Coordinates of C-alpha atoms and ligand atoms in Angstrom, one line a residue:
M5 CA -17.5 -0.3 6.7
S6 CA -15.5 -3.4 7.9
D7 CA -14.7 -3.6 11.6
R8 CA -11.1 -3.3 12.8
G9 CA -9.2 -6.1 13.8
L10 CA -8.6 -9.8 13.1
Q11 CA -10.8 -11.6 10.7
D12 CA -10.8 -15.4 10.3
L13 CA -10.7 -16.3 6.6
G14 CA -10.8 -20.1 7.1
D15 CA -7.8 -22.7 6.4
G16 CA -5.4 -20.9 8.9
C17 CA -5.6 -17.6 7.1
H18 CA -6.6 -14.3 8.7
A19 CA -6.8 -10.5 7.9
W20 CA -6.1 -7.7 10.1
L21 CA -8.3 -4.8 8.8
E22 CA -7.5 -1.1 9.7
P23 CA -10.7 0.9 8.4
P24 CA -11.0 3.3 6.9
G25 CA -8.1 2.2 4.8
C26 CA -7.1 5.7 4.1
W27 CA -3.7 7.2 4.3
G28 CA -1.6 5.4 6.8
F29 CA -4.4 2.7 7.6
A30 CA -3.1 -0.6 6.1
N31 CA -4.1 -4.0 6.4
S32 CA -2.0 -7.2 7.5
G33 CA -2.4 -10.8 6.8
L34 CA -1.7 -13.8 8.8
V35 CA -1.2 -17.5 8.1
V36 CA -1.1 -19.9 11.0
D37 CA -0.5 -23.7 11.5
G38 CA 1.1 -26.0 13.7
G39 CA 2.0 -23.3 16.2
Q40 CA 3.9 -21.1 13.6
A41 CA 2.6 -18.0 12.2
L42 CA 3.6 -15.9 9.0
L43 CA 2.6 -12.2 9.2
V44 CA 2.2 -10.2 5.9
D45 CA 3.0 -6.4 6.8
T46 CA 3.5 -5.0 10.2
Q47 CA 1.2 -1.8 10.5
N48 CA 2.1 1.8 10.4
D49 CA 2.5 3.0 13.9
M50 CA 3.4 1.5 17.3
R51 CA -0.2 1.4 18.6
M52 CA -1.6 -0.3 15.5
A53 CA 1.5 -2.9 15.6
Q54 CA 0.9 -3.6 19.4
D55 CA -2.8 -4.3 18.8
L56 CA -1.9 -6.6 16.0
R57 CA 0.6 -8.3 18.1
A58 CA -1.8 -8.8 21.0
A59 CA -4.5 -10.2 18.7
I60 CA -2.1 -12.7 17.4
D61 CA -0.9 -13.7 20.9
G62 CA -4.6 -14.1 21.8
L63 CA -5.1 -16.7 19.0
V64 CA -5.8 -20.2 20.1
G65 CA -2.4 -22.1 20.4
R66 CA -0.6 -18.9 20.7
P67 CA 1.4 -19.0 17.4
V68 CA 4.9 -17.9 17.1
V69 CA 5.5 -15.2 14.4
D70 CA 8.6 -16.7 12.9
Q71 CA 8.4 -15.2 9.5
V72 CA 7.3 -11.7 8.5
V73 CA 6.8 -10.4 4.8
N74 CA 7.0 -6.9 3.9
T75 CA 4.9 -6.5 0.7
H76 CA 6.7 -3.1 -0.3
G77 CA 8.7 -0.3 1.2
D78 CA 6.0 2.3 2.3
G79 CA 6.3 2.7 6.0
D80 CA 2.7 1.9 6.9
H81 CA 3.6 -1.8 5.9
W82 CA 6.8 -2.1 7.9
N83 CA 7.2 0.5 10.6
G84 CA 5.8 -2.2 12.8
N85 CA 8.8 -4.6 12.3
V86 CA 10.1 -3.3 15.5
L87 CA 7.4 -5.5 17.3
F88 CA 8.5 -8.6 15.4
S89 CA 12.3 -8.1 15.1
D90 CA 13.0 -11.7 16.3
A91 CA 11.5 -13.0 13.2
T92 CA 12.8 -13.8 9.7
I93 CA 11.8 -10.7 7.7
I94 CA 11.5 -11.2 4.1
A95 CA 11.2 -8.7 1.3
S96 CA 12.1 -8.4 -2.4
E97 CA 15.6 -6.9 -3.1
P98 CA 14.0 -3.5 -4.5
T99 CA 11.9 -3.4 -1.3
L100 CA 14.8 -3.7 1.0
A101 CA 16.5 -0.9 -1.0
D102 CA 13.2 1.3 -0.8
I103 CA 13.1 0.7 3.1
R104 CA 16.9 1.5 3.6
G105 CA 16.6 4.7 1.6
H106 CA 13.1 5.7 2.6
W107 CA 12.7 9.5 2.4
L108 CA 9.7 9.5 4.8
D109 CA 10.4 7.4 7.7
P110 CA 8.8 8.4 11.2
S111 CA 12.2 10.1 12.3
K112 CA 11.7 12.6 9.5
I113 CA 8.1 13.7 10.0
D114 CA 8.8 16.5 12.4
D115 CA 11.1 18.3 9.9
Y116 CA 8.5 17.8 7.1
A117 CA 5.8 19.2 9.4
I118 CA 7.3 22.8 9.2
G119 CA 5.8 24.9 6.4
D120 CA 2.6 26.6 5.0
N121 CA 1.6 24.0 2.5
A122 CA -0.6 21.1 2.2
F123 CA 2.3 18.6 2.5
A124 CA 3.3 20.1 5.7
E125 CA -0.2 20.2 7.0
F126 CA -0.5 16.4 6.3
M127 CA 2.6 15.9 8.3
R128 CA 1.1 17.6 11.2
W129 CA -2.1 15.6 10.8
R130 CA 0.2 12.3 11.0
Q131 CA 1.8 13.7 14.1
C132 CA -1.6 13.9 15.8
V133 CA -3.2 10.7 14.4
F134 CA -0.3 8.2 14.5
D135 CA 2.0 7.2 17.5
Y136 CA 5.5 6.5 16.5
T137 CA 6.9 6.5 20.0
G138 CA 9.7 3.8 20.4
W139 CA 10.0 3.4 16.7
R140 CA 13.3 2.4 15.2
P141 CA 14.0 1.0 11.8
V142 CA 13.9 -2.8 11.6
H143 CA 14.9 -3.8 8.1
P144 CA 14.1 -7.1 6.2
N145 CA 16.9 -9.6 6.9
Q146 CA 16.2 -12.0 3.9
T147 CA 15.6 -11.1 0.3
Y148 CA 14.4 -12.9 -2.5
A149 CA 14.0 -12.3 -6.3
G150 CA 11.1 -13.6 -8.4
E151 CA 9.5 -16.2 -6.5
L152 CA 9.8 -17.9 -2.9
A153 CA 7.8 -20.6 -1.5
L154 CA 7.5 -20.7 2.4
S155 CA 6.3 -23.2 5.0
V156 CA 4.1 -22.4 7.8
G157 CA 3.5 -25.7 9.6
H158 CA 2.1 -27.9 6.8
R159 CA 0.9 -25.0 4.8
E160 CA 2.6 -23.4 1.8
V161 CA 2.8 -19.7 1.2
E162 CA 4.0 -18.6 -2.2
L163 CA 5.7 -15.1 -2.6
S164 CA 5.8 -13.5 -6.1
E165 CA 7.5 -10.3 -7.0
L166 CA 5.1 -8.4 -9.3
G167 CA 6.7 -4.8 -9.2
P168 CA 7.5 -2.3 -10.4
A169 CA 4.1 -1.1 -10.2
H170 CA 2.8 0.3 -6.8
T171 CA 6.5 0.7 -5.7
S172 CA 9.7 -0.8 -7.4
G173 CA 9.4 -4.2 -5.6
D174 CA 5.8 -5.2 -4.7
T175 CA 5.2 -8.8 -3.4
I176 CA 2.0 -10.7 -3.2
A177 CA 1.5 -13.7 -0.8
W178 CA -0.6 -16.5 -2.1
V179 CA -1.9 -19.2 0.0
P180 CA -3.0 -21.9 -2.7
H181 CA -4.7 -24.4 -0.5
A182 CA -7.0 -21.6 1.0
G183 CA -7.5 -19.5 -2.0
V184 CA -6.3 -16.5 -0.1
L185 CA -4.2 -13.7 -1.6
F186 CA -2.5 -10.7 0.4
S187 CA -1.8 -8.2 -2.3
G188 CA -0.2 -5.3 -0.6
D189 CA -0.8 -2.2 -2.2
L190 CA -1.1 -3.6 -5.6
L191 CA -4.8 -3.3 -4.7
F192 CA -6.6 -0.6 -2.9
T193 CA -10.4 -1.2 -2.6
A194 CA -13.4 1.1 -2.2
S195 CA -10.9 4.0 -2.5
T196 CA -8.7 5.3 -5.3
P197 CA -5.4 3.4 -5.9
I198 CA -2.1 5.4 -6.0
M199 CA 0.8 4.0 -7.9
W200 CA 4.3 5.3 -7.4
A201 CA 6.8 3.4 -9.5
G202 CA 4.6 2.1 -12.4
P203 CA 4.6 1.8 -15.4
L204 CA 0.6 2.0 -15.2
S205 CA 0.6 -0.8 -17.8
N206 CA 2.4 -3.1 -15.5
C207 CA -0.1 -2.2 -12.9
L208 CA -2.9 -3.6 -15.4
D209 CA -0.9 -6.7 -15.9
V210 CA -0.7 -7.2 -12.2
C211 CA -4.5 -7.2 -12.1
D212 CA -4.7 -9.8 -14.7
R213 CA -2.1 -12.1 -13.0
I214 CA -4.1 -11.9 -9.7
L215 CA -7.4 -12.7 -11.6
A216 CA -5.6 -15.5 -13.1
L217 CA -4.9 -17.1 -9.6
E218 CA -8.7 -17.3 -9.1
P219 CA -8.5 -16.2 -5.4
R220 CA -11.4 -17.0 -3.0
V221 CA -10.5 -14.0 -0.8
I222 CA -8.2 -11.0 -1.4
V223 CA -6.8 -9.1 1.5
P224 CA -5.8 -5.6 -0.2
G225 CA -3.1 -3.3 1.1
H226 CA -6.0 -0.8 2.1
G227 CA -9.8 -1.2 2.2
P228 CA -12.3 -4.0 2.7
L229 CA -11.9 -7.7 1.6
I230 CA -12.8 -8.6 -1.9
D231 CA -13.1 -11.6 -4.2
A232 CA -11.8 -11.8 -7.6
A233 CA -14.7 -9.7 -8.9
G234 CA -13.6 -6.8 -6.9
V235 CA -10.3 -6.6 -8.9
R236 CA -12.2 -5.5 -12.1
P237 CA -13.3 -1.9 -10.9
V238 CA -9.6 -1.3 -10.1
R239 CA -8.4 -2.6 -13.3
E240 CA -11.0 -0.5 -15.2
Y241 CA -10.0 2.7 -13.3
L242 CA -6.2 2.2 -14.1
A243 CA -7.1 1.5 -17.9
H244 CA -9.3 4.7 -17.9
V245 CA -6.6 6.6 -16.5
Q246 CA -3.9 5.3 -18.7
G247 CA -6.0 5.8 -21.9
F248 CA -7.0 9.4 -21.0
A249 CA -3.5 10.3 -19.9
V250 CA -1.9 9.0 -23.3
E251 CA -4.5 11.0 -25.2
S252 CA -4.0 14.1 -23.1
Y253 CA -0.2 13.8 -23.5
H254 CA -0.5 13.6 -27.5
A255 CA -3.0 16.7 -27.2
G256 CA -0.3 18.8 -25.6
R257 CA -2.2 19.0 -22.1
S258 CA 0.0 19.2 -18.9
P259 CA -0.5 16.5 -16.2
A260 CA -2.2 19.1 -14.3
E261 CA -4.6 19.8 -17.2
A262 CA -5.2 16.2 -17.7
Y263 CA -6.2 15.9 -14.1
Q264 CA -8.6 18.8 -14.3
A265 CA -10.2 17.3 -17.4
I266 CA -10.4 13.5 -16.7
D267 CA -14.1 12.3 -16.1
L268 CA -14.1 10.4 -12.9
A269 CA -17.9 10.4 -12.5
R270 CA -18.0 6.6 -12.5
Y271 CA -15.7 6.7 -9.4
A272 CA -17.5 9.5 -7.5
D273 CA -18.0 7.4 -4.4
W274 CA -14.3 6.5 -4.1
P275 CA -12.3 8.6 -1.5
H276 CA -9.0 10.2 -2.5
L277 CA -9.6 10.9 -6.3
S278 CA -7.0 13.4 -6.1
R279 CA -4.6 10.5 -6.2
T280 CA -5.3 10.4 -10.0
Y281 CA -2.9 13.2 -10.5
Q282 CA 0.0 10.9 -9.4
N283 CA -1.2 8.3 -11.6
I284 CA -1.5 10.5 -14.6
R285 CA 2.0 11.8 -13.9
L286 CA 3.2 8.1 -14.0
V287 CA 1.9 7.7 -17.6
Y288 CA 3.5 10.9 -18.8
R289 CA 6.9 9.9 -17.1
E290 CA 6.7 6.8 -19.2
L291 CA 6.1 8.6 -22.4
D292 CA 8.7 11.2 -21.7
P293 CA 11.0 10.4 -18.7
E294 CA 13.4 13.3 -19.3
R295 CA 10.9 15.9 -19.0
F296 CA 8.4 14.4 -16.4
T297 CA 10.7 13.5 -13.7
A298 CA 9.4 12.3 -10.4
D299 CA 8.9 15.0 -8.0
V300 CA 7.1 13.4 -5.1
R301 CA 6.9 16.6 -2.7
E302 CA 5.2 18.6 -5.4
T303 CA 2.9 15.9 -6.4
L304 CA 1.9 15.1 -2.7
D305 CA 1.4 18.9 -2.2
L306 CA -1.5 18.8 -4.9
V307 CA -2.7 15.1 -4.0
Y308 CA -3.0 15.9 -0.2
G309 CA -4.3 19.4 -0.7
D310 CA -7.2 18.3 -3.0
D311 CA -7.9 15.5 -0.6
H312 CA -7.7 17.2 2.7
G313 CA -11.3 16.8 3.7
S314 CA -11.0 13.1 3.9
W315 CA -7.9 13.0 6.1
R316 CA -8.9 16.0 8.3
A317 CA -12.1 14.2 9.1
I318 CA -10.2 11.3 10.8
G319 CA -8.4 13.8 13.0
D320 CA -11.8 15.2 14.2
A321 CA -13.3 11.7 14.8
Ligands
ZN429 ZN1 0.0 1.5 2.1

């Protein structure tokens, strides 16, 4: 497993890794030059964000974080904005909308933690594992559409909006001179990806667009660093789920039946395989949007319930 903390990727680029990369343990990225710094994603809870902030302050030259990019609207990538509220905080327009209307920000966890189901139990786990003391919503204050080129000192960082895929407005940050890509949750490594917005076919296209950049190092949203070759297992998994879900739909299986029937033996060492249920539902929704509407609470009850061994183990650690 990778070490927690800041890793120097060369050419002014750094990764902040949060092993084990499971639910709520997200990575961040940093580009530094000429005393300036651009931060990609700000961590899930206040303790994680404070540790990240301290590590940046400890870098030689004490760079000023004057630009922040939120890759998408899930809280584990923007809750820490409160520690960087003086910066220009940039996101795509759909991501800003997701953040403004987020159904599961930290202020709502206590309410969701009441009940006798896997979803509520997971929320109680979050109350124990994460520290949201002092959290308040700090939203992006600059949006873009399509592409945006940013400067950090003399270095260039290119933002591209590749959603809808994981969420409605996913952004990648590409540092061409260094060959470093910050992918957000368009890529999970060494674990099962979960896609919320889709369509899954676009998630496959995203993998191809990332491969076409020929990155030297990829900092995924969750999990260890990879190179371009590390994208291929993710792409293969998504294609496998897509193919089986389409076949199952036409065979008259329900999403739950397809989830029970899919052969995931090739991915047996990936944690969180229950996320496959959501990925299957996404394919069904694309095929018949009126019948297979998004019911995130019902979906998460099954996904968390079938995955309880992996997240409970962290609370015990
Ligand atoms: Zn995430």
